[in-house]
Coordinates of N, CA and C in Angstrom, one line a residue:
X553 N -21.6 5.8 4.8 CA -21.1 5.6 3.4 C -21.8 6.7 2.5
X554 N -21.4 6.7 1.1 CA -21.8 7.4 1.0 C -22.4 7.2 -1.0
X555 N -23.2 8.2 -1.6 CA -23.8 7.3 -2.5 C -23.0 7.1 -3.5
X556 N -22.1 7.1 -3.9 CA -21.4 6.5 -5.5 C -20.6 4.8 -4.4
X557 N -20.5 5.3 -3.3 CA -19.8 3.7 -2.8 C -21.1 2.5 -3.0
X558 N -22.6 3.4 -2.1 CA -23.4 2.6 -2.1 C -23.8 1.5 -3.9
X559 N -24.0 2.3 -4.5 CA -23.9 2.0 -6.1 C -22.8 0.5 -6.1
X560 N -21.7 0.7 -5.8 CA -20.8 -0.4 -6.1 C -21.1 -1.7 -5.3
X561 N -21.6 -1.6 -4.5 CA -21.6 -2.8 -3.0 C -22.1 -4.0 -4.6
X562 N -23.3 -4.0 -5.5 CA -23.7 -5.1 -6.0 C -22.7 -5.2 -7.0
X563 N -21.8 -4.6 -7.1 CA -20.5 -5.0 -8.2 C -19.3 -5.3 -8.1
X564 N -19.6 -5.2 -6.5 CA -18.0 -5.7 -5.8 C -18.3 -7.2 -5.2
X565 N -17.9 -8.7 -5.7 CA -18.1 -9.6 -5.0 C -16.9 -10.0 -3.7
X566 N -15.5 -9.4 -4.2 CA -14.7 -9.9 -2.5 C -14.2 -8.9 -2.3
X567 N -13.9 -8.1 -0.8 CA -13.0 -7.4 -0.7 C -11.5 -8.4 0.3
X568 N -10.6 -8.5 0.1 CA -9.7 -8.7 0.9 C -8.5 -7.9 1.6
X569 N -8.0 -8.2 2.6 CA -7.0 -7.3 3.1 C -5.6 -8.5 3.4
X570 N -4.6 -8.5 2.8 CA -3.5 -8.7 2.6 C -2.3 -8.4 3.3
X571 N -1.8 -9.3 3.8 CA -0.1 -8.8 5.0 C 0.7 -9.4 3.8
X572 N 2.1 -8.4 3.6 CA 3.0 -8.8 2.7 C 4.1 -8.0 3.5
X573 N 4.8 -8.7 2.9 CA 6.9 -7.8 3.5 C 6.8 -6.5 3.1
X574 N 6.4 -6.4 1.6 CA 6.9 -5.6 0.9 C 5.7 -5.4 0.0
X575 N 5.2 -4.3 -0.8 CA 4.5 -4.2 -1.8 C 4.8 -2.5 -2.4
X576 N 4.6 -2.3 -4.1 CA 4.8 -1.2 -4.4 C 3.5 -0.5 -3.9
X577 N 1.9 -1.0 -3.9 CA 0.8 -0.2 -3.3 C 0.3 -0.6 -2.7
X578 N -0.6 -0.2 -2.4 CA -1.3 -0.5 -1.0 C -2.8 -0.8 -1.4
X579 N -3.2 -1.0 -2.6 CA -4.5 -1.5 -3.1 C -4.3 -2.0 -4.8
X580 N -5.7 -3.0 -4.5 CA -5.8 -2.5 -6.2 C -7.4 -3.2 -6.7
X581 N -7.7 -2.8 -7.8 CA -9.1 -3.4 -8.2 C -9.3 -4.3 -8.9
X582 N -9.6 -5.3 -9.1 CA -9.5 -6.3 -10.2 C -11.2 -6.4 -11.0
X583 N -11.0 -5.8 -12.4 CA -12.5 -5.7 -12.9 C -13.0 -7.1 -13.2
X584 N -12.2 -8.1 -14.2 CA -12.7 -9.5 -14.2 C -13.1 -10.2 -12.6
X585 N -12.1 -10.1 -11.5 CA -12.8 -11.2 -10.3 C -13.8 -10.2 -9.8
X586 N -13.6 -8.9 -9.6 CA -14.7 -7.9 -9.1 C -14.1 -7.8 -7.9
X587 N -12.8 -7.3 -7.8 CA -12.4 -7.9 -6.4 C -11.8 -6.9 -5.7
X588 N -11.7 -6.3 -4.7 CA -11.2 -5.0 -4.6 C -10.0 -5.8 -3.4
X589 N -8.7 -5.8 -3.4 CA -7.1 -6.3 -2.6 C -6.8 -4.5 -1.7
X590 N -7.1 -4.8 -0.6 CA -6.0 -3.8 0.4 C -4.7 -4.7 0.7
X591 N -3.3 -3.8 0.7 CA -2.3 -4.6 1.1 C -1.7 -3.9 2.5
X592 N -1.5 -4.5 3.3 CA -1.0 -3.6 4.5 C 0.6 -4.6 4.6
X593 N 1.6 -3.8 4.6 CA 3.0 -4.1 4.8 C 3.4 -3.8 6.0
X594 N 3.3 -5.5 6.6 CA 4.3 -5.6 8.1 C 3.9 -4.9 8.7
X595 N 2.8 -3.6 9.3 CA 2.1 -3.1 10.5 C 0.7 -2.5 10.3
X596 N 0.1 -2.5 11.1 CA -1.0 -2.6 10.8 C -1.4 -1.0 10.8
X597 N -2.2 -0.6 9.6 CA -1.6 1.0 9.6 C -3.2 1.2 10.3
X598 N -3.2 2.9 10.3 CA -4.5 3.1 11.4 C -5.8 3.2 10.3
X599 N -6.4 3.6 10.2 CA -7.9 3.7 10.2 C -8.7 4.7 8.6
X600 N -7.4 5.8 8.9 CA -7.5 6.6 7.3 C -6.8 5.9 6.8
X601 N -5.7 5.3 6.7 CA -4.7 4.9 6.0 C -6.2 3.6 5.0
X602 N -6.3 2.5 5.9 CA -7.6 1.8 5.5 C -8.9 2.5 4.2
X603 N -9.5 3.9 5.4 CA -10.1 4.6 4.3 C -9.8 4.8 3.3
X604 N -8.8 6.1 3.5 CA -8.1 6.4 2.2 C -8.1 5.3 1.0
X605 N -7.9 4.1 0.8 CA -6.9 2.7 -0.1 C -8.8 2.4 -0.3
X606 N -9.5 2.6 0.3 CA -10.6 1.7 0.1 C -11.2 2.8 -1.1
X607 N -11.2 3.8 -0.7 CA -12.2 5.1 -1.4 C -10.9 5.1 -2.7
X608 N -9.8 5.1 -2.6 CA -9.1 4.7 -4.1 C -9.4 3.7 -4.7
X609 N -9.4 2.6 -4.7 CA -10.0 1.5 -5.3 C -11.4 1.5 -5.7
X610 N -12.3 1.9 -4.5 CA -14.0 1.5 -5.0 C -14.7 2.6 -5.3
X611 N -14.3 3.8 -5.0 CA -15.0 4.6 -5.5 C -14.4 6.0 -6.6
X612 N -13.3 5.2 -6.5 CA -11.9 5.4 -7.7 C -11.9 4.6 -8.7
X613 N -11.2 3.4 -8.8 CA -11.4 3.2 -10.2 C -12.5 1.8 -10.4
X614 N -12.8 0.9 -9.1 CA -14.1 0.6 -9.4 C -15.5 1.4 -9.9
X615 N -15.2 2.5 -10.0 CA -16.5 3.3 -10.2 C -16.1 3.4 -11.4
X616 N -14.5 4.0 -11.7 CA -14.5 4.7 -13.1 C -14.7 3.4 -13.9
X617 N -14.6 2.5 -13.8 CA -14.6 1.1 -14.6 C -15.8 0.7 -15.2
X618 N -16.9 1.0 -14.3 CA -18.5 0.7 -14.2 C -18.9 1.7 -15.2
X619 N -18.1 2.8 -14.9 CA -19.0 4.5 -15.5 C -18.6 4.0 -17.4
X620 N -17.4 3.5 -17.3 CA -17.0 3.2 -19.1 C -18.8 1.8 -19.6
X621 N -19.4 1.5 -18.6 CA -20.5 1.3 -19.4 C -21.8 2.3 -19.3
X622 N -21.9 2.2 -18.0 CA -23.2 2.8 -17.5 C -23.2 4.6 -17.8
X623 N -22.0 4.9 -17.5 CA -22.0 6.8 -17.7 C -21.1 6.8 -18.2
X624 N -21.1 6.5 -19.8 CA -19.9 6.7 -20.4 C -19.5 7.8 -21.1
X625 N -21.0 8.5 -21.4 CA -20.4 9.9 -21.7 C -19.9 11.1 -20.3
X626 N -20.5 11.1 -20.0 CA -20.2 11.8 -18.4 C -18.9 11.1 -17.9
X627 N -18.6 10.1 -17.9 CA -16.7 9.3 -17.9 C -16.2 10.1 -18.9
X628 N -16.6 9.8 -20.7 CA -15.6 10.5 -21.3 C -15.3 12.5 -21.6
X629 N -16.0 13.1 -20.9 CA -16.2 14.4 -20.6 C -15.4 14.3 -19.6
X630 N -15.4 13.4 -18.4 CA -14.5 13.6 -17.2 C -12.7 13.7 -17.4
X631 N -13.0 12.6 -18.3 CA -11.5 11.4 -18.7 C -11.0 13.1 -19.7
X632 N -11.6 13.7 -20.5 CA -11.1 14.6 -21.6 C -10.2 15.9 -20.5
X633 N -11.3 16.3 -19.6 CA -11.0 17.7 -18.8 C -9.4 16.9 -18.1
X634 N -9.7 15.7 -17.3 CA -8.9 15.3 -16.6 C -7.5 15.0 -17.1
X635 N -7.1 15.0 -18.5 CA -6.5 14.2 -19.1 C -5.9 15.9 -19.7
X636 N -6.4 16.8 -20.0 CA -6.0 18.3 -19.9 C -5.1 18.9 -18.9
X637 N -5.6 18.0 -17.7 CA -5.0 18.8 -16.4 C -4.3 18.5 -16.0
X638 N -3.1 19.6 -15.3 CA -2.0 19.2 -14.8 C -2.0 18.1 -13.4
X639 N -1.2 17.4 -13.0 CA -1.8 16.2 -12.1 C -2.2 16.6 -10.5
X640 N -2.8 15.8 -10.4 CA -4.0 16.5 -8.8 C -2.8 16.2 -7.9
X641 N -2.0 15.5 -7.5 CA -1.2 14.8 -6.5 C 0.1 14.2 -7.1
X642 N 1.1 14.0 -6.2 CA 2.2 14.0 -6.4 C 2.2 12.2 -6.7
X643 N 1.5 11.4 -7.0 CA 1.5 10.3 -7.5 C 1.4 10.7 -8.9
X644 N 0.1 11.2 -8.7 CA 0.2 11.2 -10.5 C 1.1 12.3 -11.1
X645 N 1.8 13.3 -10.8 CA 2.9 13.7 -11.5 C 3.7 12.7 -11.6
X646 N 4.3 11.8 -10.5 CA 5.6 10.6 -10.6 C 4.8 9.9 -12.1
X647 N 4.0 9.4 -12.6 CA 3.6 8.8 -13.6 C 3.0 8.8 -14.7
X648 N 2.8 10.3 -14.6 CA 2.0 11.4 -16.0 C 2.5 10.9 -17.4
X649 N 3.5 10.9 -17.7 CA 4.1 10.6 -18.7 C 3.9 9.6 -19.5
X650 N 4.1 8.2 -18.1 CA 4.0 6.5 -18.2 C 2.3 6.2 -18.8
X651 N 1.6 7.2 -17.6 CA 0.3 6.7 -17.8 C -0.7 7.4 -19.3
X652 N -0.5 8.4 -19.3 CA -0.8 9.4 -20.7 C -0.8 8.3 -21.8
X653 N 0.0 7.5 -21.9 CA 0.2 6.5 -23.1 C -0.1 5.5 -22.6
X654 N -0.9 4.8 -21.7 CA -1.5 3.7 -21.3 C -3.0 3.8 -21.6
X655 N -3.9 3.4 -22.5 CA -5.2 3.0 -22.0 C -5.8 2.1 -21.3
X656 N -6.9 2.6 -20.8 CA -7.1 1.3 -19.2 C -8.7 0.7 -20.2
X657 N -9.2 1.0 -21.5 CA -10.4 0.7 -21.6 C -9.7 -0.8 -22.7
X658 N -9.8 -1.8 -22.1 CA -9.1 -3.2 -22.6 C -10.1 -3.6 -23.6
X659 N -10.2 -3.0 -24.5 CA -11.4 -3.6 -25.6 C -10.8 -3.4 -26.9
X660 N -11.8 -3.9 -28.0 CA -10.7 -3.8 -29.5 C -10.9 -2.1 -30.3
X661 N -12.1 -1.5 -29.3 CA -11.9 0.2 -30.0 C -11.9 0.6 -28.4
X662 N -11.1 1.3 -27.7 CA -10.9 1.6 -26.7 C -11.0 3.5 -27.0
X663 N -12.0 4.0 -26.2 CA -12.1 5.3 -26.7 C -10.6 6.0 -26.0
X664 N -9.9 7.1 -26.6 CA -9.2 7.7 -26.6 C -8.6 8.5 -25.2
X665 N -9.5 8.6 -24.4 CA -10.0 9.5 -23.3 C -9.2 8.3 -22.1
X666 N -9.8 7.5 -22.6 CA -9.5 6.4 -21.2 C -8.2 6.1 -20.8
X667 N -7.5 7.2 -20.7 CA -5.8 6.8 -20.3 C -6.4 6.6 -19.0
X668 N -4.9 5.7 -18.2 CA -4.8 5.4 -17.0 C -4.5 6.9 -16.1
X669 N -4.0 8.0 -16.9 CA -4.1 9.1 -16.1 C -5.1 9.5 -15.5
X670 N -5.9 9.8 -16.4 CA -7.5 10.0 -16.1 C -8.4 9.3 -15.3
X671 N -7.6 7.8 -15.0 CA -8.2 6.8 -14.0 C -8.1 7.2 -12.7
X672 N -6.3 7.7 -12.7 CA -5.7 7.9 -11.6 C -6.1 9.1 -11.0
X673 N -6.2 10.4 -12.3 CA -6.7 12.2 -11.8 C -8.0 11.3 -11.0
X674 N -8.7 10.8 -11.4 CA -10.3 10.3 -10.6 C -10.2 10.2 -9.3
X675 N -9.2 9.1 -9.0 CA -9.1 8.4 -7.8 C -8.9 9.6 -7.0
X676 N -7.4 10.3 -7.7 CA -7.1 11.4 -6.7 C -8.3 12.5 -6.4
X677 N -9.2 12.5 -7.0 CA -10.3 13.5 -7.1 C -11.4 12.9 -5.7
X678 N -11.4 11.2 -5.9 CA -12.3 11.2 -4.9 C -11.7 11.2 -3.2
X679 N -10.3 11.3 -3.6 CA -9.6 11.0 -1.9 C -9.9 12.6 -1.4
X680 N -9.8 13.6 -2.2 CA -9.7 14.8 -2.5 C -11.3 15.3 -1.6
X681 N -12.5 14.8 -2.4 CA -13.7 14.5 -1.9 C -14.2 14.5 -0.8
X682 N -13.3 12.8 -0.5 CA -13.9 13.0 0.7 C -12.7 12.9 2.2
X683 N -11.8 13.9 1.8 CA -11.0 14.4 2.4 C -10.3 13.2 3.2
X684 N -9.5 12.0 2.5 CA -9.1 10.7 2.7 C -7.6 10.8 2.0
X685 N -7.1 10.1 2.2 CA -5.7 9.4 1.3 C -4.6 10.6 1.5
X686 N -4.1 10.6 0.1 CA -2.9 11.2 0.2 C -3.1 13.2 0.4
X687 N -2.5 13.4 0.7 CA -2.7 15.2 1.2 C -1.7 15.8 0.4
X688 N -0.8 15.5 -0.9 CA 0.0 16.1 -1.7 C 0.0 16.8 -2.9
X689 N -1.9 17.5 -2.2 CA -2.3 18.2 -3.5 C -1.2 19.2 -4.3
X690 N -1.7 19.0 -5.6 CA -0.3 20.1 -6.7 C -1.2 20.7 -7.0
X691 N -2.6 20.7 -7.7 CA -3.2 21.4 -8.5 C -3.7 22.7 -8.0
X692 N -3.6 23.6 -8.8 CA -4.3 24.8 -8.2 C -5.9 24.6 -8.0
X693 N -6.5 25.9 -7.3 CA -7.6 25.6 -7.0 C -8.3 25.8 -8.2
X694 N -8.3 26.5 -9.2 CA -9.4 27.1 -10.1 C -9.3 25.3 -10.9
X695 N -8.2 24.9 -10.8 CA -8.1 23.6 -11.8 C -9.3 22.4 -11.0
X696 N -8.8 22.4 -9.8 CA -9.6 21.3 -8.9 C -11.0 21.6 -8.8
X697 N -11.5 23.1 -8.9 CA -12.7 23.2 -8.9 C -13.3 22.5 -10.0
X698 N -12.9 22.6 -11.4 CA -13.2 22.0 -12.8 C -13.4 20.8 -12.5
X699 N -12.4 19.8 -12.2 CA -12.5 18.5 -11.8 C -13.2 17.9 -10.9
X700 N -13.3 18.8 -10.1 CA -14.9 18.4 -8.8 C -15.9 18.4 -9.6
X701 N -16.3 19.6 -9.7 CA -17.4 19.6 -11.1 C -17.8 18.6 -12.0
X702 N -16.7 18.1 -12.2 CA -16.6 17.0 -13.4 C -17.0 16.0 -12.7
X703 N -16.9 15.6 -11.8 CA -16.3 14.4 -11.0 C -17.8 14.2 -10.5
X704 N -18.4 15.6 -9.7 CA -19.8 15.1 -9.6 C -21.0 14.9 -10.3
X705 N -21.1 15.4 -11.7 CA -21.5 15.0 -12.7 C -21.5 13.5 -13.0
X706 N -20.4 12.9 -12.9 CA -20.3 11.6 -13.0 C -20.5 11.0 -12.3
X707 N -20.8 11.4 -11.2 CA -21.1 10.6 -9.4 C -22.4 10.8 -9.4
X708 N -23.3 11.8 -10.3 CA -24.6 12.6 -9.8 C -25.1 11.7 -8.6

């Protein structure tokens, strides 16, 4: 494991894994139960597939969730560059648009930075990391390198 996962273990109370027919993803994080949901649809997929969904959720946006208290300036330095850049993976191009106008920081002054894009450039940043999940990088390198950068800063 490795250390920004280690960090989460006391802020994650359930993980579960889920058989469904059908689902649009294959994870998700819930900040109120603390709960990190893998969904596996009708076969049991192999091993990265697992990784990958785990390191999106817990050390993707469970982390970025934690960082809006604990590293919130180093989150909103990340959230700003991120939220600049054109999208890391072909997920977040499909939802750039949708998400850009979404904030994910659910409070009554929600800083500006915190679009769900920026949640999502993260996630894709740590699959990217630790060489897990989707492989449909778009960004060029000079851009990715900025966002590593950024990204470990916020991981220090």
């Amino acid at each position: 494991s490795n250390e920004s996962t280690k960090k989460m273990r006391k802020h994650i109370k359930y993980i579960s894994i889920k058989n469904l027919s059908s689902s649009k993803r294959a994870g998700s994080w819930n900040l109120e139960k603390q709960k990190v949901e893998i969904i596996q649809v009708n076969y049991k997929p192999n091993l990265d597939w697992y990784e990958g969904t785990f390191i999106h959720e817990v050390e993707g946006h469970a982390f970025w969730d934690f960082s809006r208290k604990w590293r919130r300036q180093e989150l909103v330095k990340f959230n700003e560059l991120a939220n600049k850049m054109p999208p890391v993976n072909g997920y977040c191009k499909k939802n750039e648009k949708k998400w850009k106008g979404w904030n994910d920081e659910n409070t009554k002054e929600p800083h500006p930075s915190m679009t769900r894009y920026a949640n999502e450039q993260h996630s894709a940043i740590c699959e990217i990391i630790r060489n897990v999940g989707s492989k449909d990088i778009l960004i060029e390198d000079k851009d990715l390198k900025k966002l590593v950068s950024a990204w470990h800063e916020l991981h220090y």
